[in-house]
mmCIF file of C-alpha atoms in Angstrom:
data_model
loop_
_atom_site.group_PDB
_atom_site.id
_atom_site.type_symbol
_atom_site.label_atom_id
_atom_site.label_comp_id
_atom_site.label_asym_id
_atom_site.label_seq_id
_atom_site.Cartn_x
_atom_site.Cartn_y
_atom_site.Cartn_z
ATOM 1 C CA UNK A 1 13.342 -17.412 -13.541
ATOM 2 C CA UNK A 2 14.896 -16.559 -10.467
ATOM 3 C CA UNK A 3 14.886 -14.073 -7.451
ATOM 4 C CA UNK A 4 16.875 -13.260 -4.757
ATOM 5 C CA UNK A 5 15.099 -10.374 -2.797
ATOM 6 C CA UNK A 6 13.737 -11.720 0.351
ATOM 7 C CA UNK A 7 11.287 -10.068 3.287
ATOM 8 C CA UNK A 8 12.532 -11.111 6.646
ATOM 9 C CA UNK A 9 9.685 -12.963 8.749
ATOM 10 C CA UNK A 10 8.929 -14.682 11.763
ATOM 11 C CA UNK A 11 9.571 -18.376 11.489
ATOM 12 C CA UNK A 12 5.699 -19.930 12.491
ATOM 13 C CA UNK A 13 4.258 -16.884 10.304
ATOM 14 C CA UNK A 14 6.380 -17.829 7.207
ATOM 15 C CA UNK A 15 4.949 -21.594 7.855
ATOM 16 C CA UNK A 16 1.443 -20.335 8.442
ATOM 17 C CA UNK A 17 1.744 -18.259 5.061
ATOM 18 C CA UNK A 18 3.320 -21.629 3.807
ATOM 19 C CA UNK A 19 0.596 -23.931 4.883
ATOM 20 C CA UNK A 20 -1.914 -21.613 3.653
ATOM 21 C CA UNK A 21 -3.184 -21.278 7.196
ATOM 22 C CA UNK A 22 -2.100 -17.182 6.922
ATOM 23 C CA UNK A 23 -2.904 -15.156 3.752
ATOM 24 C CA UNK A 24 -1.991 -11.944 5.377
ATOM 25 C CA UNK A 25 1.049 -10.010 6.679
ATOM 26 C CA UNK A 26 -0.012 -6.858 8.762
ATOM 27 C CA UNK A 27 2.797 -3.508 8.624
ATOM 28 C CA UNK A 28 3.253 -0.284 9.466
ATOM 29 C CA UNK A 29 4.178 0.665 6.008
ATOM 30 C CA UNK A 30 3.077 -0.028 2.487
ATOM 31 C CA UNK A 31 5.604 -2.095 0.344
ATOM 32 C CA UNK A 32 6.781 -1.180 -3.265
ATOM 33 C CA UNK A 33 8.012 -5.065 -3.821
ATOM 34 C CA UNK A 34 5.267 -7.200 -6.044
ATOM 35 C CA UNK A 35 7.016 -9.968 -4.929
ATOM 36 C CA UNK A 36 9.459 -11.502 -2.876
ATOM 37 C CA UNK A 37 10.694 -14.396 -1.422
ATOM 38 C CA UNK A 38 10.091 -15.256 2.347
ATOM 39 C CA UNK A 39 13.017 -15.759 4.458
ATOM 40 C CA UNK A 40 12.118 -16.979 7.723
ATOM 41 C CA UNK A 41 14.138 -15.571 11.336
ATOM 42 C CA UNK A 42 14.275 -17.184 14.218
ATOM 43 C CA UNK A 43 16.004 -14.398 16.826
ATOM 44 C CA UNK A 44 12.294 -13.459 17.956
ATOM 45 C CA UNK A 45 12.290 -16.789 19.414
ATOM 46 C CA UNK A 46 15.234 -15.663 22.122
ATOM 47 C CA UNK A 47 12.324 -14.037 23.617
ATOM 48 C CA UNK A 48 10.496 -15.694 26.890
ATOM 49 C CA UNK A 49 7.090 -14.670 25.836
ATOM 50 C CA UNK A 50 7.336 -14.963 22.419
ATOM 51 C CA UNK A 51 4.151 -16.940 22.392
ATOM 52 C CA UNK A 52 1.884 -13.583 23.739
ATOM 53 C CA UNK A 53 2.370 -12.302 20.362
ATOM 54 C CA UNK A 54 0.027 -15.455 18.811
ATOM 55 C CA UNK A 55 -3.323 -16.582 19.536
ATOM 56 C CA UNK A 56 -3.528 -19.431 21.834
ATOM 57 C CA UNK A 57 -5.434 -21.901 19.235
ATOM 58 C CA UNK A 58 -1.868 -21.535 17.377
ATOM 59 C CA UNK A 59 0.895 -22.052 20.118
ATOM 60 C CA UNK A 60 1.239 -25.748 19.425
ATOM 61 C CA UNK A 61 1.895 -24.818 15.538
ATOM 62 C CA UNK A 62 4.615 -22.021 16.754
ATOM 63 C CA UNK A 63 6.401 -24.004 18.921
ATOM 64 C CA UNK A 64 6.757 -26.663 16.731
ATOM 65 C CA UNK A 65 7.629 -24.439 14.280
ATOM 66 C CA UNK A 66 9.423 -21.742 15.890
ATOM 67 C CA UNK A 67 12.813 -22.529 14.433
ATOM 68 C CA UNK A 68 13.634 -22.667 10.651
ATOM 69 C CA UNK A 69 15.133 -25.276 9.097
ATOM 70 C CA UNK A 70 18.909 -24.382 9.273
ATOM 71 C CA UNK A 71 22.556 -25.928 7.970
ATOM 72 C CA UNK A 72 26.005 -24.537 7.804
ATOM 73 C CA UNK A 73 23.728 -21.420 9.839
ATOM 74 C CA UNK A 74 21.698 -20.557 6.881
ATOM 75 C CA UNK A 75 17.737 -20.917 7.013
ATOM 76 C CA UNK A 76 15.756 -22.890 4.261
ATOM 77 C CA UNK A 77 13.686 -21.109 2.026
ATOM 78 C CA UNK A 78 11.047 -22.386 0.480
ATOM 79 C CA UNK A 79 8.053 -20.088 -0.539
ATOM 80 C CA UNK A 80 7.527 -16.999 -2.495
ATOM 81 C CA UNK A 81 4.928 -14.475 -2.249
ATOM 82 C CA UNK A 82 3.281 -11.891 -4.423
ATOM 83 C CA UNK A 83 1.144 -9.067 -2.925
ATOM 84 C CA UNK A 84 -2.307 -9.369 -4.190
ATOM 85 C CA UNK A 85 -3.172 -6.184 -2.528
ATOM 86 C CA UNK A 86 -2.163 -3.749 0.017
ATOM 87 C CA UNK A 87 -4.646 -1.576 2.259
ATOM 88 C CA UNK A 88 -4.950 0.678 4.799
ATOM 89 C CA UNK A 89 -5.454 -0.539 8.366
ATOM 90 C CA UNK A 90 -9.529 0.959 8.594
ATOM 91 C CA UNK A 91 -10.208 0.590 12.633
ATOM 92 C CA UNK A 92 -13.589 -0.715 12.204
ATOM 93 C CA UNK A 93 -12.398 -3.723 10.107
ATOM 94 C CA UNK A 94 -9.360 -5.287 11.899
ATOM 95 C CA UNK A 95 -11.542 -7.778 13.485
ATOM 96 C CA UNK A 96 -12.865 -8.907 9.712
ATOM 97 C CA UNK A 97 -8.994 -9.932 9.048
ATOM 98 C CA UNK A 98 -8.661 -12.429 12.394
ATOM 99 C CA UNK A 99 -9.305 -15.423 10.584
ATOM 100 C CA UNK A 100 -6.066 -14.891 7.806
ATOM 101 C CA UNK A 101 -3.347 -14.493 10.681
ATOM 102 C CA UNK A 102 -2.085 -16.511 13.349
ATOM 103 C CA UNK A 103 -1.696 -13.074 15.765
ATOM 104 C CA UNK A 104 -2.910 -12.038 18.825
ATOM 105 C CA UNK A 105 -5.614 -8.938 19.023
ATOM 106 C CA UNK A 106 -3.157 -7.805 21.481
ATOM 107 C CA UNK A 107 -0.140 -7.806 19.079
ATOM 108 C CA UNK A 108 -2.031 -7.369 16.309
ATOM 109 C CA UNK A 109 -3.159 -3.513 18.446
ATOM 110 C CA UNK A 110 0.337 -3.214 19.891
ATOM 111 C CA UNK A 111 2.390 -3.463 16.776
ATOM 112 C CA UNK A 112 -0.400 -1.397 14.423
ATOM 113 C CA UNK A 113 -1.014 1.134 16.575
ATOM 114 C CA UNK A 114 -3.900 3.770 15.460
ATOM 115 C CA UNK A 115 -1.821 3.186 11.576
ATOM 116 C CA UNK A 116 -0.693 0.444 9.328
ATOM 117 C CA UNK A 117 -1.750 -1.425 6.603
ATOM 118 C CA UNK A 118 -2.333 -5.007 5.604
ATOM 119 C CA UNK A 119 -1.085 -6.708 2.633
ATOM 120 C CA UNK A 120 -2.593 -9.577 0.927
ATOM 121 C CA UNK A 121 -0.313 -12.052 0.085
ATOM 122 C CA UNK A 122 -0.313 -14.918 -2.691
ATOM 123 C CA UNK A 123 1.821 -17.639 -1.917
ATOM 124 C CA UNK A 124 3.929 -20.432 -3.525
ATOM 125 C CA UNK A 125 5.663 -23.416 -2.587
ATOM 126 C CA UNK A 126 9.038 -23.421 -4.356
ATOM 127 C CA UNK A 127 9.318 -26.695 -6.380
ATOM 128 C CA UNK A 128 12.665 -26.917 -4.838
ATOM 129 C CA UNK A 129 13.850 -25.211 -1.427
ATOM 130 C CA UNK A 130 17.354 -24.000 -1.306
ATOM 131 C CA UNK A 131 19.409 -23.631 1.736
ATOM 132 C CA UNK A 132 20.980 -19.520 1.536
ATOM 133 C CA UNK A 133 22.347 -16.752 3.350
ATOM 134 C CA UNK A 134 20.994 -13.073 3.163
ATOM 135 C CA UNK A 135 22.607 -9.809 3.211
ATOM 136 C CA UNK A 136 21.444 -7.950 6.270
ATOM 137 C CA UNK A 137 18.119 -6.017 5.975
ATOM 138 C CA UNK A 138 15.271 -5.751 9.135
ATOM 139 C CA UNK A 139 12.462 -6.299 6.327
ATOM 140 C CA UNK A 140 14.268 -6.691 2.926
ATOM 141 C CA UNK A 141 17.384 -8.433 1.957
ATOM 142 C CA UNK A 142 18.947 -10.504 -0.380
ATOM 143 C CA UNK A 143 19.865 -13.923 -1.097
ATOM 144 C CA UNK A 144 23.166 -14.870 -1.442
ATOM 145 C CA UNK A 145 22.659 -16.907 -4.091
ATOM 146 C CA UNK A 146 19.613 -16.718 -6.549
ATOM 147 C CA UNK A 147 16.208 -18.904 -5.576
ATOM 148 C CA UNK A 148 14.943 -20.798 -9.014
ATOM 149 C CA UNK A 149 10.904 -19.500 -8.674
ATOM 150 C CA UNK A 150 9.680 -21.000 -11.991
ATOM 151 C CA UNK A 151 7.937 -23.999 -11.061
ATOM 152 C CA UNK A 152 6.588 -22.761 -7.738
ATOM 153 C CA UNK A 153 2.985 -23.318 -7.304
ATOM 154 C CA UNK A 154 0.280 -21.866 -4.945
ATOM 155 C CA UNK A 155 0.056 -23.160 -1.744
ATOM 156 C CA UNK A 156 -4.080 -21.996 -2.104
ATOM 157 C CA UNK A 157 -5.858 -23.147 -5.398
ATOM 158 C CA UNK A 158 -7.229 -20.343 -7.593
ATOM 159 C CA UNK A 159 -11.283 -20.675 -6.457
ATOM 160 C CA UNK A 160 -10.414 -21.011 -2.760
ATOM 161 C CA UNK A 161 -8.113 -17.781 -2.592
ATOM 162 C CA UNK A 162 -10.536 -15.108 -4.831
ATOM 163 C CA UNK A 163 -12.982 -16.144 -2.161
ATOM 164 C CA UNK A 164 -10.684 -14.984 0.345
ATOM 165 C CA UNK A 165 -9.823 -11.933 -1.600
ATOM 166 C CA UNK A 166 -13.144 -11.021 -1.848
ATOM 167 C CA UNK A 167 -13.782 -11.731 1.909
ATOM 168 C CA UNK A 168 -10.797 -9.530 2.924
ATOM 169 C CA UNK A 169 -11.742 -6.412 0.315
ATOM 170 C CA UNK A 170 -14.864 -6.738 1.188
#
């Protein structure tokens, strides 16, 4: 099986989703996609305070990973994600999501506003990561040339992530 539609993402967030250190990706929109791959950017990092926008317990992992890995200036891609669940941002439970991201409250409140929602992610390592450009998008695109998903595997084992399901629905 393969797939070539791709959400655009932040660099350390696509590696925190990777590493199974993020389960979460917070919008201002819903998303109609079931799945996608995640293709990571890197022109937030031409930014000076980049780093404001994650909490401080996490700015060793961003820096080290604020670049993807790039050749012949296309990025490596290497996970997929399916959306588990998407829900509406309710005020009084934004705090309950801090441990699944690597954000800031303050961006977290910035970029939400008083709307937005958050979308539960499953992810998967692809058994093989393949070096592609996109077509342009600012959230979706496409791959230039098709991403082989069959063999990808979750980067969070079955048990571990309904427990965080159930913790974020809860």
């Amino acid at each position: 099986m393969e797939m070539t539609k791709c959400l655009n993402e932040w660099n350390p967030v696509v590696e925190a989703l990777g590493e199974g250190i993020q389960t979460l990706l917070i919008r201002k929109y819903r998303t109609s996609a079931e799945r996608f791959l995640l293709y990571p950017t890197r022109s937030y990092a031409m930014n000076d305070d980049f780093l404001g926008a994650f909490k401080a317990e996490y700015h060793d992992f961003v820096s080290e990973r604020k670049l993807p890995e790039m050749r012949d200036d296309v990025a490596e891609v290497r996970y997929l994600a399916e959306v588990v669940d998407v829900m509406e941002r309710p005020s009084n439970r934004l705090g309950r999501f801090s441990d699944y991201h690597i954000w800031s409250p303050e961006h977290v409140r910035s970029y939400l506003g008083s709307r937005g929602y958050v979308w539960i992610l499953r992810v998967f390592r692809l058994r093989e990561p393949v070096f592609t450009a996109r077509t342009r998008g600012m959230v979706y695109a496409n791959t230039l040339k098709p991403v082989d998903i069959s063999l990808a595997e979750p980067v969070i084992g079955d048990d571990e992530f309904s427990s965080i399901l159930e913790e974020l629905r809860g």
